[in-house]
Backbone as JSON, one array per atom type, in Angstrom:
{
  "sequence": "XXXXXXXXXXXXXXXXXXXXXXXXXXXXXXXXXXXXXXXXXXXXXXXXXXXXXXXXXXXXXXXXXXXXXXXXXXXXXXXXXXXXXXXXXXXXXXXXXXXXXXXXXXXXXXXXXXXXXXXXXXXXXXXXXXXXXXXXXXXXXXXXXXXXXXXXXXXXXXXXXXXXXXXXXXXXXXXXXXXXXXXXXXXXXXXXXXXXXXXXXXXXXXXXXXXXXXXXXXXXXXXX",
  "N": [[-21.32, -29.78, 23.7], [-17.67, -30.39, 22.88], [-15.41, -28.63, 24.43], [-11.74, -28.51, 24.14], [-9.88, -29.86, 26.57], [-11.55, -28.72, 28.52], [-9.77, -26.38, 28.56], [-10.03, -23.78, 27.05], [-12.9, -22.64, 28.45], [-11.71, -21.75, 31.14], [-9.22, -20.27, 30.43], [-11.45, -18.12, 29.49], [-12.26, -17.28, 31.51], [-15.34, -17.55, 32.12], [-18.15, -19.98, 32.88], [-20.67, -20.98, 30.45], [-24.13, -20.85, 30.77], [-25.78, -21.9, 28.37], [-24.22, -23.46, 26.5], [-24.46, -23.97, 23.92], [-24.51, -21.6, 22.91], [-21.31, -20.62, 23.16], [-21.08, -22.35, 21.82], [-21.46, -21.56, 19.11], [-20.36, -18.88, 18.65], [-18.09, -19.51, 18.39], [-18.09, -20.37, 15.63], [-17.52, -20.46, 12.11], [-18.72, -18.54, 9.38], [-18.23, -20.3, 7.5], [-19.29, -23.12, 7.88], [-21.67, -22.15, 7.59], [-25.57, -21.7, 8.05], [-25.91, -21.68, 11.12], [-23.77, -19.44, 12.29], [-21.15, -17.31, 13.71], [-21.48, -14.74, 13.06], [-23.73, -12.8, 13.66], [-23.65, -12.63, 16.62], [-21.14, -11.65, 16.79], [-21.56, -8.8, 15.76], [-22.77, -7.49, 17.7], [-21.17, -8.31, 19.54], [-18.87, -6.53, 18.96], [-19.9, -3.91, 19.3], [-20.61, -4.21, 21.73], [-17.9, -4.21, 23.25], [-16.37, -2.09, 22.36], [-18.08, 0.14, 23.57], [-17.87, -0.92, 26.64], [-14.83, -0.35, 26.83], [-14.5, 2.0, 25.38], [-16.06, 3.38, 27.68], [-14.2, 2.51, 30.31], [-11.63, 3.73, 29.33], [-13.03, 6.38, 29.45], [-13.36, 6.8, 32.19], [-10.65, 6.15, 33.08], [-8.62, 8.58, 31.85], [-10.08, 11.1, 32.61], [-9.9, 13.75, 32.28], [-9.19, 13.98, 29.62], [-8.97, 14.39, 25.98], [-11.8, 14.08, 23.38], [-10.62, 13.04, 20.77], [-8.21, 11.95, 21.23], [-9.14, 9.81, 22.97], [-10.27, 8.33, 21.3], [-8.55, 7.45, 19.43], [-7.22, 6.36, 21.26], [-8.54, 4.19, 21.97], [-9.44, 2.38, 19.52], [-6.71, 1.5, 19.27], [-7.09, -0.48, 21.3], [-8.89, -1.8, 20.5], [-8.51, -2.73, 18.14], [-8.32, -5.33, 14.83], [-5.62, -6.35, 15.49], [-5.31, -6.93, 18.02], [-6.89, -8.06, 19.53], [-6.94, -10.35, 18.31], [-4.01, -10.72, 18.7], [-5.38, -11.1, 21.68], [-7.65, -13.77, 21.31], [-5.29, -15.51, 20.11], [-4.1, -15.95, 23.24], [-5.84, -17.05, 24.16], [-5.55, -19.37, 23.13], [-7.87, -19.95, 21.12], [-7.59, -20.53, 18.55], [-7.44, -23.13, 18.7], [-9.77, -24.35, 18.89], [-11.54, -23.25, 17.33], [-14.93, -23.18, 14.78], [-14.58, -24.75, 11.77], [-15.39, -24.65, 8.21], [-14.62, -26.89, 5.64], [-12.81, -25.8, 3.29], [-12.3, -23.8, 4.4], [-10.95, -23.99, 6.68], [-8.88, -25.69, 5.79], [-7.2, -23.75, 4.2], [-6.05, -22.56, 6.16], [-7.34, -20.66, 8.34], [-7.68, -21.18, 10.93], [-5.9, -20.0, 11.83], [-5.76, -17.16, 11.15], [-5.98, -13.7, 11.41], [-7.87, -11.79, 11.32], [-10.04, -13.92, 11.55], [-10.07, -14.8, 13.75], [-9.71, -12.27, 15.55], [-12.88, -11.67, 14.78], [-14.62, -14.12, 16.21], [-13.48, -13.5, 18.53], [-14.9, -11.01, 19.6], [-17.85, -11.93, 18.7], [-17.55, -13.88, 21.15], [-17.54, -12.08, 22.88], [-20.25, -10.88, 22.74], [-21.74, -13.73, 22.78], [-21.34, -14.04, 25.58], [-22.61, -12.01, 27.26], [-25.19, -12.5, 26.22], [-25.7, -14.85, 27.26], [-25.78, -14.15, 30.16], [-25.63, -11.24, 31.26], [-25.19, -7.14, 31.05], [-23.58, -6.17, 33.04], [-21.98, -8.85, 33.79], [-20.71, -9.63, 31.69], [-19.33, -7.32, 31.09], [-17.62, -7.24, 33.45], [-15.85, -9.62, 32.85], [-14.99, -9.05, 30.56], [-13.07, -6.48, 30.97], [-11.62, -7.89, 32.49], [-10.28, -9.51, 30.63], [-8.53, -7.39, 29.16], [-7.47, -6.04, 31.11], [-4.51, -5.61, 31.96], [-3.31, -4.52, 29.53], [-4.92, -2.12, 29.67], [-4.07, -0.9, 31.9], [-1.8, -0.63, 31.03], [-1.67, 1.45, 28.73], [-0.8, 4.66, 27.5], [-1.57, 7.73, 27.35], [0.61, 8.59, 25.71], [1.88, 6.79, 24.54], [0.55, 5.71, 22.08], [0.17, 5.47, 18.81], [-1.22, 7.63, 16.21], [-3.24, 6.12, 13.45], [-2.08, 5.72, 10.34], [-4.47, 6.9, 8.59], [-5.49, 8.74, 10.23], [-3.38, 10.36, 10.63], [-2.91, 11.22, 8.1], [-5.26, 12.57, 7.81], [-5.19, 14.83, 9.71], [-3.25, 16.2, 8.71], [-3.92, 17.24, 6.53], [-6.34, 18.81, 6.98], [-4.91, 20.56, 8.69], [-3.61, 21.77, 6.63], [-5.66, 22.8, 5.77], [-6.67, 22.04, 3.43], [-8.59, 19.72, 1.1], [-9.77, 16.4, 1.8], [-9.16, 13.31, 1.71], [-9.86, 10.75, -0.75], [-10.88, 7.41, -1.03], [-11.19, 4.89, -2.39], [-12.84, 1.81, -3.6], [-11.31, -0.39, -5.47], [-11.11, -3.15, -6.71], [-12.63, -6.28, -5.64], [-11.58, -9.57, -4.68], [-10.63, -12.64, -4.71], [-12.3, -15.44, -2.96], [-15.46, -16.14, -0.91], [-14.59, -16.46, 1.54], [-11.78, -16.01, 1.97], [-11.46, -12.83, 1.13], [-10.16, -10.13, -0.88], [-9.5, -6.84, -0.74], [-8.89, -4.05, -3.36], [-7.75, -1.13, -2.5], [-7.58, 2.43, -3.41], [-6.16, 5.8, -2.39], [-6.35, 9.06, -2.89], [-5.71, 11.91, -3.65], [-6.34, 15.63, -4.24], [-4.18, 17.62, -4.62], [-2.63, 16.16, -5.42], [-0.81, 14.3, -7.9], [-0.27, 11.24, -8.12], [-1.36, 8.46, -7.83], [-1.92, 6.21, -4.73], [-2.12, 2.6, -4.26], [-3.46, -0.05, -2.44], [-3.49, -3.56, -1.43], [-5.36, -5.2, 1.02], [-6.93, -7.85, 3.53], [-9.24, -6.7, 4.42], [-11.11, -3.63, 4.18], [-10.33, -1.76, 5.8], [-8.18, -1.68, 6.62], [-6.5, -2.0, 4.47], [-6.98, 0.46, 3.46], [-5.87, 2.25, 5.82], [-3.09, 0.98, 4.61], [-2.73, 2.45, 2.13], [-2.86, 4.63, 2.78], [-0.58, 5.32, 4.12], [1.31, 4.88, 2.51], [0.74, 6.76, 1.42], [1.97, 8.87, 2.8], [4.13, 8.73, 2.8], [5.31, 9.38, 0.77], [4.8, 12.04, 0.8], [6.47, 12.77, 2.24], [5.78, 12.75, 5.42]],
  "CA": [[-20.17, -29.32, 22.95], [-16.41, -30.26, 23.53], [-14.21, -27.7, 24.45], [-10.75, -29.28, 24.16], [-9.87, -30.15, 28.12], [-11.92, -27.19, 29.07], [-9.33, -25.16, 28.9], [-10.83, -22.69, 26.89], [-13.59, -22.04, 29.59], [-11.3, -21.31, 32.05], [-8.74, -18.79, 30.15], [-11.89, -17.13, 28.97], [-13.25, -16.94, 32.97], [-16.71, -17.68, 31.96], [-18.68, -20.92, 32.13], [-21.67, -20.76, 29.74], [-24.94, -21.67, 30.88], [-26.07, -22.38, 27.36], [-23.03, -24.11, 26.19], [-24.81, -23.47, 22.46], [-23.94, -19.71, 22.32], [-19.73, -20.58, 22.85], [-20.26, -23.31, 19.94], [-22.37, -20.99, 17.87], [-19.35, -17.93, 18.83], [-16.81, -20.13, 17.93], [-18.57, -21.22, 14.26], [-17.47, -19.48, 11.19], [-19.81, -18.14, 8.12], [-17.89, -21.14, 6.26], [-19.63, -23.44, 8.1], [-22.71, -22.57, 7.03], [-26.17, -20.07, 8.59], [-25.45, -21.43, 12.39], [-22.43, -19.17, 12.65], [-21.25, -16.14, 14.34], [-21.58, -13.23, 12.56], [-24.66, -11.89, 14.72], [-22.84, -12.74, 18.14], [-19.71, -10.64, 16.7], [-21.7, -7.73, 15.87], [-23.47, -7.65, 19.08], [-19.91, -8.39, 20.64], [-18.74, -5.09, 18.82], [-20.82, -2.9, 19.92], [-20.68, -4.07, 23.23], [-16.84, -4.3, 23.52], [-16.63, -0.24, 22.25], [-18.77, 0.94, 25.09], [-17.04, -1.1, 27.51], [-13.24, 0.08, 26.43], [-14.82, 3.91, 25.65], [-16.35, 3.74, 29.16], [-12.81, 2.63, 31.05], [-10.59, 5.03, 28.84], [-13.43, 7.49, 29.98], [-12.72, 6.71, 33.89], [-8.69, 6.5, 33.41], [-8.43, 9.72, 31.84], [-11.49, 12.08, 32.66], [-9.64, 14.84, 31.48], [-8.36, 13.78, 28.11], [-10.01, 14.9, 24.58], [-12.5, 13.17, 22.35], [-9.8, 12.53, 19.36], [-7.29, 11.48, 22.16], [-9.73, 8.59, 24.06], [-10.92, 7.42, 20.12], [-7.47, 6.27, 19.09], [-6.6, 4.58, 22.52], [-9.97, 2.49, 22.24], [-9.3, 1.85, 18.41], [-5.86, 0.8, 19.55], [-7.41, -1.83, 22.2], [-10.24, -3.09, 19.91], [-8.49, -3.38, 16.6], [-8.19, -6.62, 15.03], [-4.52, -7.18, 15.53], [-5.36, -6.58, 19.59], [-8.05, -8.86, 20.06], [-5.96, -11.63, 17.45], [-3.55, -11.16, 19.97], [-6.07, -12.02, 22.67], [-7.27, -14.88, 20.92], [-4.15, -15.97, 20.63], [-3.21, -15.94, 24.47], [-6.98, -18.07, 24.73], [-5.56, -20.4, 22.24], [-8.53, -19.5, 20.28], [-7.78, -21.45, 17.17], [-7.37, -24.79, 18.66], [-10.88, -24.54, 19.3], [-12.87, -22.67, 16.15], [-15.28, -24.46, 14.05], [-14.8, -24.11, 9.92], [-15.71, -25.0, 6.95], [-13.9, -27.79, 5.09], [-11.75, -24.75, 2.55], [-11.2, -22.48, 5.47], [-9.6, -25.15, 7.76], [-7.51, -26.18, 4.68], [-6.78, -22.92, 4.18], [-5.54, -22.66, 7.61], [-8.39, -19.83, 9.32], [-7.45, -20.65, 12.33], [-4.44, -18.6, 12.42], [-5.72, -15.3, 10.39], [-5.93, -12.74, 12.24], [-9.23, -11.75, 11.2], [-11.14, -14.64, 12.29], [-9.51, -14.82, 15.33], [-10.77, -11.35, 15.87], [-14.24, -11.91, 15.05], [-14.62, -15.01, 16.83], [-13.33, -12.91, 20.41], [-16.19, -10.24, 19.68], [-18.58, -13.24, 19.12], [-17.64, -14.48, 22.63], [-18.15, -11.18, 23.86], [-21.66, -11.21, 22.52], [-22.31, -14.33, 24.03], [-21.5, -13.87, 27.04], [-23.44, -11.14, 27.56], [-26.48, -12.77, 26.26], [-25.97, -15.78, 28.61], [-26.11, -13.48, 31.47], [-25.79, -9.71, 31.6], [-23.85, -6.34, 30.72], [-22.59, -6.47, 34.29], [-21.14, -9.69, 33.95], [-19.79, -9.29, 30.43], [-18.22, -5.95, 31.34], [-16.77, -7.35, 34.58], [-15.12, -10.35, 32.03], [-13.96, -8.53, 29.3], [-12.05, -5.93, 31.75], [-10.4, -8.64, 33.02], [-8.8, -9.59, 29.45], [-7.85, -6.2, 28.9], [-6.5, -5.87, 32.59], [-2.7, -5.15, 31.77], [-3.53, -3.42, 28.37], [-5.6, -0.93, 29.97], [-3.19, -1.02, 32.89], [-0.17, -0.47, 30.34], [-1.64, 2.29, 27.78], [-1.32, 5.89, 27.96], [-1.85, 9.2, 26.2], [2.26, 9.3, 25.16], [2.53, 5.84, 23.89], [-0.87, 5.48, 21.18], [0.47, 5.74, 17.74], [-1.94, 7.6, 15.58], [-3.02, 4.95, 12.46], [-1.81, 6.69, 8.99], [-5.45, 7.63, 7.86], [-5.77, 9.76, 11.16], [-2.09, 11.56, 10.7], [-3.04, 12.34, 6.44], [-6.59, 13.76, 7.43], [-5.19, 15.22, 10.48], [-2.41, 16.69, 8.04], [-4.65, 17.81, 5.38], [-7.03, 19.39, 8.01], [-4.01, 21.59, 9.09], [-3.35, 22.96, 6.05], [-7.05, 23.45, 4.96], [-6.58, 21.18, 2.22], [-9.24, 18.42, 0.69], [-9.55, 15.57, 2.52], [-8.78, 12.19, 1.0], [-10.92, 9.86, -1.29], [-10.79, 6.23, -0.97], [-11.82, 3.77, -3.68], [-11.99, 0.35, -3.74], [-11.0, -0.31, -7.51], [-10.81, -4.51, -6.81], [-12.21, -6.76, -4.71], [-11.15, -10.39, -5.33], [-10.66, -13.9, -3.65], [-13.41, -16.64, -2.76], [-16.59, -15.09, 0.31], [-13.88, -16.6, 2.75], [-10.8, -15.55, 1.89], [-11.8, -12.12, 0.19], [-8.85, -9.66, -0.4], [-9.58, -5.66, -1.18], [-7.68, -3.53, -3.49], [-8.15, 0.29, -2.7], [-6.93, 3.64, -3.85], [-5.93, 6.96, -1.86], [-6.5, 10.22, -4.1], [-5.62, 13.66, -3.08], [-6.4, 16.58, -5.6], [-3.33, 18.25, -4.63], [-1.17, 15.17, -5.52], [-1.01, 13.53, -9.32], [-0.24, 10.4, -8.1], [-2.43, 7.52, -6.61], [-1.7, 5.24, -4.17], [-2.83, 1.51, -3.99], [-3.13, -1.07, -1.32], [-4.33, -4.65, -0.76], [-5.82, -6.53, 2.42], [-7.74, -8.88, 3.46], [-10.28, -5.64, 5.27], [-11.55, -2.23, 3.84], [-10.04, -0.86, 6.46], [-6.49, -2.2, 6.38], [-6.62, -1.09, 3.06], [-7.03, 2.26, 3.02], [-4.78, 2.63, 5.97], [-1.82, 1.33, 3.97], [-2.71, 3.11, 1.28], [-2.58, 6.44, 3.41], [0.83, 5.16, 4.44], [2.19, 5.42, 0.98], [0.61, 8.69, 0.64], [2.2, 9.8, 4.22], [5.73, 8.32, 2.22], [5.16, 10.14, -0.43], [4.85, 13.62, 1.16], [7.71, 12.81, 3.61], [5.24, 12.9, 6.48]],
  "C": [[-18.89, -29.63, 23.72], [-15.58, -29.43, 23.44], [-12.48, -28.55, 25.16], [-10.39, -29.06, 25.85], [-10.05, -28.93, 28.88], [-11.24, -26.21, 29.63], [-9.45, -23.75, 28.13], [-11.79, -21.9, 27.56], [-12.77, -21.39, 30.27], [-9.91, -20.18, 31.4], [-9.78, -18.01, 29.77], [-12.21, -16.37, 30.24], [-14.65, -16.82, 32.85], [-17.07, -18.99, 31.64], [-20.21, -20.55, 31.48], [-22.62, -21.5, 30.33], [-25.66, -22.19, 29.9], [-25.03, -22.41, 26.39], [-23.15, -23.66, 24.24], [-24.32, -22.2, 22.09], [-22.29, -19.96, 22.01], [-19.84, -21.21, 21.37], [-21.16, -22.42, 18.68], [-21.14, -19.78, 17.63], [-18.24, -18.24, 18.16], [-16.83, -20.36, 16.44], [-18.21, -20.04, 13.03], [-18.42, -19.46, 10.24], [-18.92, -19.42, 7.62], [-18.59, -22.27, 6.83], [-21.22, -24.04, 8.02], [-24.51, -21.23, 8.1], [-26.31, -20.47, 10.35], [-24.51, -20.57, 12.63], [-22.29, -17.85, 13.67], [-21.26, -14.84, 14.2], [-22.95, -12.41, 13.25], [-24.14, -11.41, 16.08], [-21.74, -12.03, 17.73], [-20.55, -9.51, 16.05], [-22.51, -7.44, 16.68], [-22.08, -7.54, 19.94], [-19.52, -7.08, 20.63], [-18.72, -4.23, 19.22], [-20.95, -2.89, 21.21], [-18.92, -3.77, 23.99], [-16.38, -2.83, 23.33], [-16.81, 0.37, 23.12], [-18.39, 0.76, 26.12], [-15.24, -0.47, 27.59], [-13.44, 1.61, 26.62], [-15.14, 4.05, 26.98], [-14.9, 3.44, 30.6], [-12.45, 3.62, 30.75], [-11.73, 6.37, 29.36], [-12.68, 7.81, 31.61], [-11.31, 7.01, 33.77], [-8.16, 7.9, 33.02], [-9.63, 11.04, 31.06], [-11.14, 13.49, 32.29], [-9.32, 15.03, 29.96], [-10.08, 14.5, 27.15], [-10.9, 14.0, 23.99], [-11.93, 12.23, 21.48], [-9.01, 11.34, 20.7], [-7.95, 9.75, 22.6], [-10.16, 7.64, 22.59], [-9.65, 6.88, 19.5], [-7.02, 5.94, 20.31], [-7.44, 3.6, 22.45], [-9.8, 2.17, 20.74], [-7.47, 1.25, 18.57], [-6.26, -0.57, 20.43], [-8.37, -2.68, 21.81], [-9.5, -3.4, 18.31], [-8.3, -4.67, 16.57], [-6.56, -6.74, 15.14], [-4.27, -7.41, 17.75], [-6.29, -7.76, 19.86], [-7.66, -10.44, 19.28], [-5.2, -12.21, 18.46], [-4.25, -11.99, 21.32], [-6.8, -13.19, 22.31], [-6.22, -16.2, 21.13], [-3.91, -16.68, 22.12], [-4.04, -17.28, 25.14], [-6.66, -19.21, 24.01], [-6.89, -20.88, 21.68], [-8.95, -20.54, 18.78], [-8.03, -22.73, 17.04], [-9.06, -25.01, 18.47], [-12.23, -23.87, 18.27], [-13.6, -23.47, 15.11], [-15.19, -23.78, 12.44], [-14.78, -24.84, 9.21], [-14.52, -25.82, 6.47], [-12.23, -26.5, 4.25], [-11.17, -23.84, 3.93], [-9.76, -23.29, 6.14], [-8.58, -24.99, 6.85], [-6.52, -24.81, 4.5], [-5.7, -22.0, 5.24], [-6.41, -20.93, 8.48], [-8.38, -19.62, 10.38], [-6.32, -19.96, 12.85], [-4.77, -17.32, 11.18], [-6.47, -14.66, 11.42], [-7.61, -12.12, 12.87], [-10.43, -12.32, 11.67], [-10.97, -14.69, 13.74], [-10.13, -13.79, 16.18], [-12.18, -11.2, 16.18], [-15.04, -13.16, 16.21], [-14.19, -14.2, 18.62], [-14.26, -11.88, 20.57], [-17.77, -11.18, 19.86], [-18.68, -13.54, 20.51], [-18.41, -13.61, 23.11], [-20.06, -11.3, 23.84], [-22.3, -12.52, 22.99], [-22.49, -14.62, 24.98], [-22.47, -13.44, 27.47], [-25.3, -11.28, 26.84], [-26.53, -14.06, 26.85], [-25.88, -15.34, 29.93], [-26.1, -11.68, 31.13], [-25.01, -9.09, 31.28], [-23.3, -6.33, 31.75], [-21.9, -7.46, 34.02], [-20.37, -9.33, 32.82], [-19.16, -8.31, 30.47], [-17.06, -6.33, 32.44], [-15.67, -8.54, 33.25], [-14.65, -9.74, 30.68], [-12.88, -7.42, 29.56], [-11.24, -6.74, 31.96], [-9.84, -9.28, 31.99], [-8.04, -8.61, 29.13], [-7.0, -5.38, 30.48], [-5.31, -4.98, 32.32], [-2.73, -3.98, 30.41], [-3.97, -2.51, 28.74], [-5.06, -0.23, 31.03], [-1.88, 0.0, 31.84], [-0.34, 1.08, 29.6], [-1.56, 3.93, 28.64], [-1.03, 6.57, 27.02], [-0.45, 8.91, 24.99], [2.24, 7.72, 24.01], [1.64, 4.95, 22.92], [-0.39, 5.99, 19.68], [-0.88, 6.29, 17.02], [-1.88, 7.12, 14.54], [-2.45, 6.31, 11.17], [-2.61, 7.08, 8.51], [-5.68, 9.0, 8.65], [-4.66, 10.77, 10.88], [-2.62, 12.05, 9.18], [-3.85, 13.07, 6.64], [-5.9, 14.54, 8.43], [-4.45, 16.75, 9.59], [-3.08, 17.81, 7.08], [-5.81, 19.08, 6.05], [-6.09, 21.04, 8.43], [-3.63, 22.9, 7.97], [-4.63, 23.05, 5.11], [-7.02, 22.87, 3.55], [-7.83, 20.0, 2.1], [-8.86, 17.23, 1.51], [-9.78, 14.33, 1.49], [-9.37, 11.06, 0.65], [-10.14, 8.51, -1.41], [-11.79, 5.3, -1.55], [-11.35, 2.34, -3.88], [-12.04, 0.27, -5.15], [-11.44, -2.22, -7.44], [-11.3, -4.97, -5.66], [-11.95, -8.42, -5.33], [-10.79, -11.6, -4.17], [-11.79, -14.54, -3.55], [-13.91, -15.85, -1.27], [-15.4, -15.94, 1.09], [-12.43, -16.33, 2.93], [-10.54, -14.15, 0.88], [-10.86, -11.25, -0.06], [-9.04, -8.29, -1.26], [-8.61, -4.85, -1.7], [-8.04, -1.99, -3.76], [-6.97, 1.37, -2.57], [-6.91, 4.38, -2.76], [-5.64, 7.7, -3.26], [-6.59, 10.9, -3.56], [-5.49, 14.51, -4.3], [-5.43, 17.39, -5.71], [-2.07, 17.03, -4.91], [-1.47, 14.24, -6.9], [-0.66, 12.22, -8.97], [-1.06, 9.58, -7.15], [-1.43, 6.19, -5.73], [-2.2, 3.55, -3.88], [-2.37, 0.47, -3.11], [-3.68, -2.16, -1.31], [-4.77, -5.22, 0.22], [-6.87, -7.08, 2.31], [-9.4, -7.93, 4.28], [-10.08, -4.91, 4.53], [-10.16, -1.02, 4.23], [-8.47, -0.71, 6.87], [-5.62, -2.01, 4.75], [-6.1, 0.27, 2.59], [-5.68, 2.71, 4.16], [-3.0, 2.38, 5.53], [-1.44, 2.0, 3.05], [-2.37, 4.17, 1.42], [-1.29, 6.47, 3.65], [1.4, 5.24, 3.94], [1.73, 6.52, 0.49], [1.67, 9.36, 1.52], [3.55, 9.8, 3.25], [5.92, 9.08, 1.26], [5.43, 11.75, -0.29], [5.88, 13.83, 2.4], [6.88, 12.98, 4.9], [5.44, 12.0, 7.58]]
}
């Protein structure tokens, strides 16, 4: 496999001893059933435990809620896009004739999946030691930089948090639409509160990007 003047190896700090796992990491579902959707939920799951297990060490006193939005701040996808990004990521992803065209290698999304992928192969071309020691060291300065004061909670966490407070129903989310072609798919879901006659609706290209804008026009809604 060519990795454009192997400088992808060397911002990732890992050479592969089975060069197959990066080009299988790198491969999108448009491509076809080599791709990486196993190696990115394998990466997942491993990238979680590593992030939850730092933010454990840096602050051994903090809360449960507290340590679950700093590690959903350092793994979402616009964090790991970013890191992408920094690996120049895109120059180097393999896709499908429509995606390319489509231009894939700059959404956010793939970019994302594709840096969980890695993780997952790393760590099955050698070990959770190694893959923990290399994925600290992308998150170096981020994990360096964050703290308790400066972690925005997302808008689904402040409505339930909200709703919670005043012993109120907690908030149903419905996808009504989904829509687009399996590679460019684009969700369109509701927010519904029984104490509020009006609904809210949101589109993205995720579930989960979804619902939190949706909560965001509820938060707007109730002046929150």
């Amino acid at each position: 496999m060519k990795i454009k003047n192997n400088q992808l190896i060397r911002r990732l700090g890992y050479e592969f001893k089975d060069p197959s796992l990066l080009k299988r990491a790198l491969s999108h579902r448009s491509v076809g059933k080599d791709n990486n959707e196993r190696l990115e939920f394998l990466g997942d799951s491993l990238l979680n435990f590593i992030i939850a297990d730092a933010l454990c060490k840096k602050f051994p006193s903090s809360r449960e809620g507290d340590l679950s939005r700093l590690r959903a701040t350092l793994v979402q996808g616009k964090t790991l896009a970013e890191l992408a990004r920094e690996f120049l990521l895109g120059d180097n992803l393999i896709l499908g004739e429509g995606e390319m065209k489509s231009g894939g290698f700059r959404r956010d999304s793939i970019l994302a999946d594709a840096v969980e992928a890695i993780i997952g192969a790393i760590y099955s071309d050698s070990d959770f030691i190694r893959c923990q020691q290399i994925v600290l060291s992308w998150f170096d300065s981020r994990l360096d930089n964050i703290t308790l004061e400066n972690t925005d909670k997302d808008p689904k966490t402040r409505l339930q948090e909200h709703l919670q407070e005043n012993k109120k129903p907690l908030p149903i989310y419905t996808v009504i639409e989904t829509r687009g072609e399996a590679h460019a798919k684009e969700f369109v879901i509701e927010c519904r509160l029984e104490s509020v006659a009006q609904v809210f609706v949101a589109v993205s290209s995720s579930k989960r990007a979804a619902e939190k804008l949706a909560a965001e026009k509820m938060l707007n809604h109730l002046k929150i």
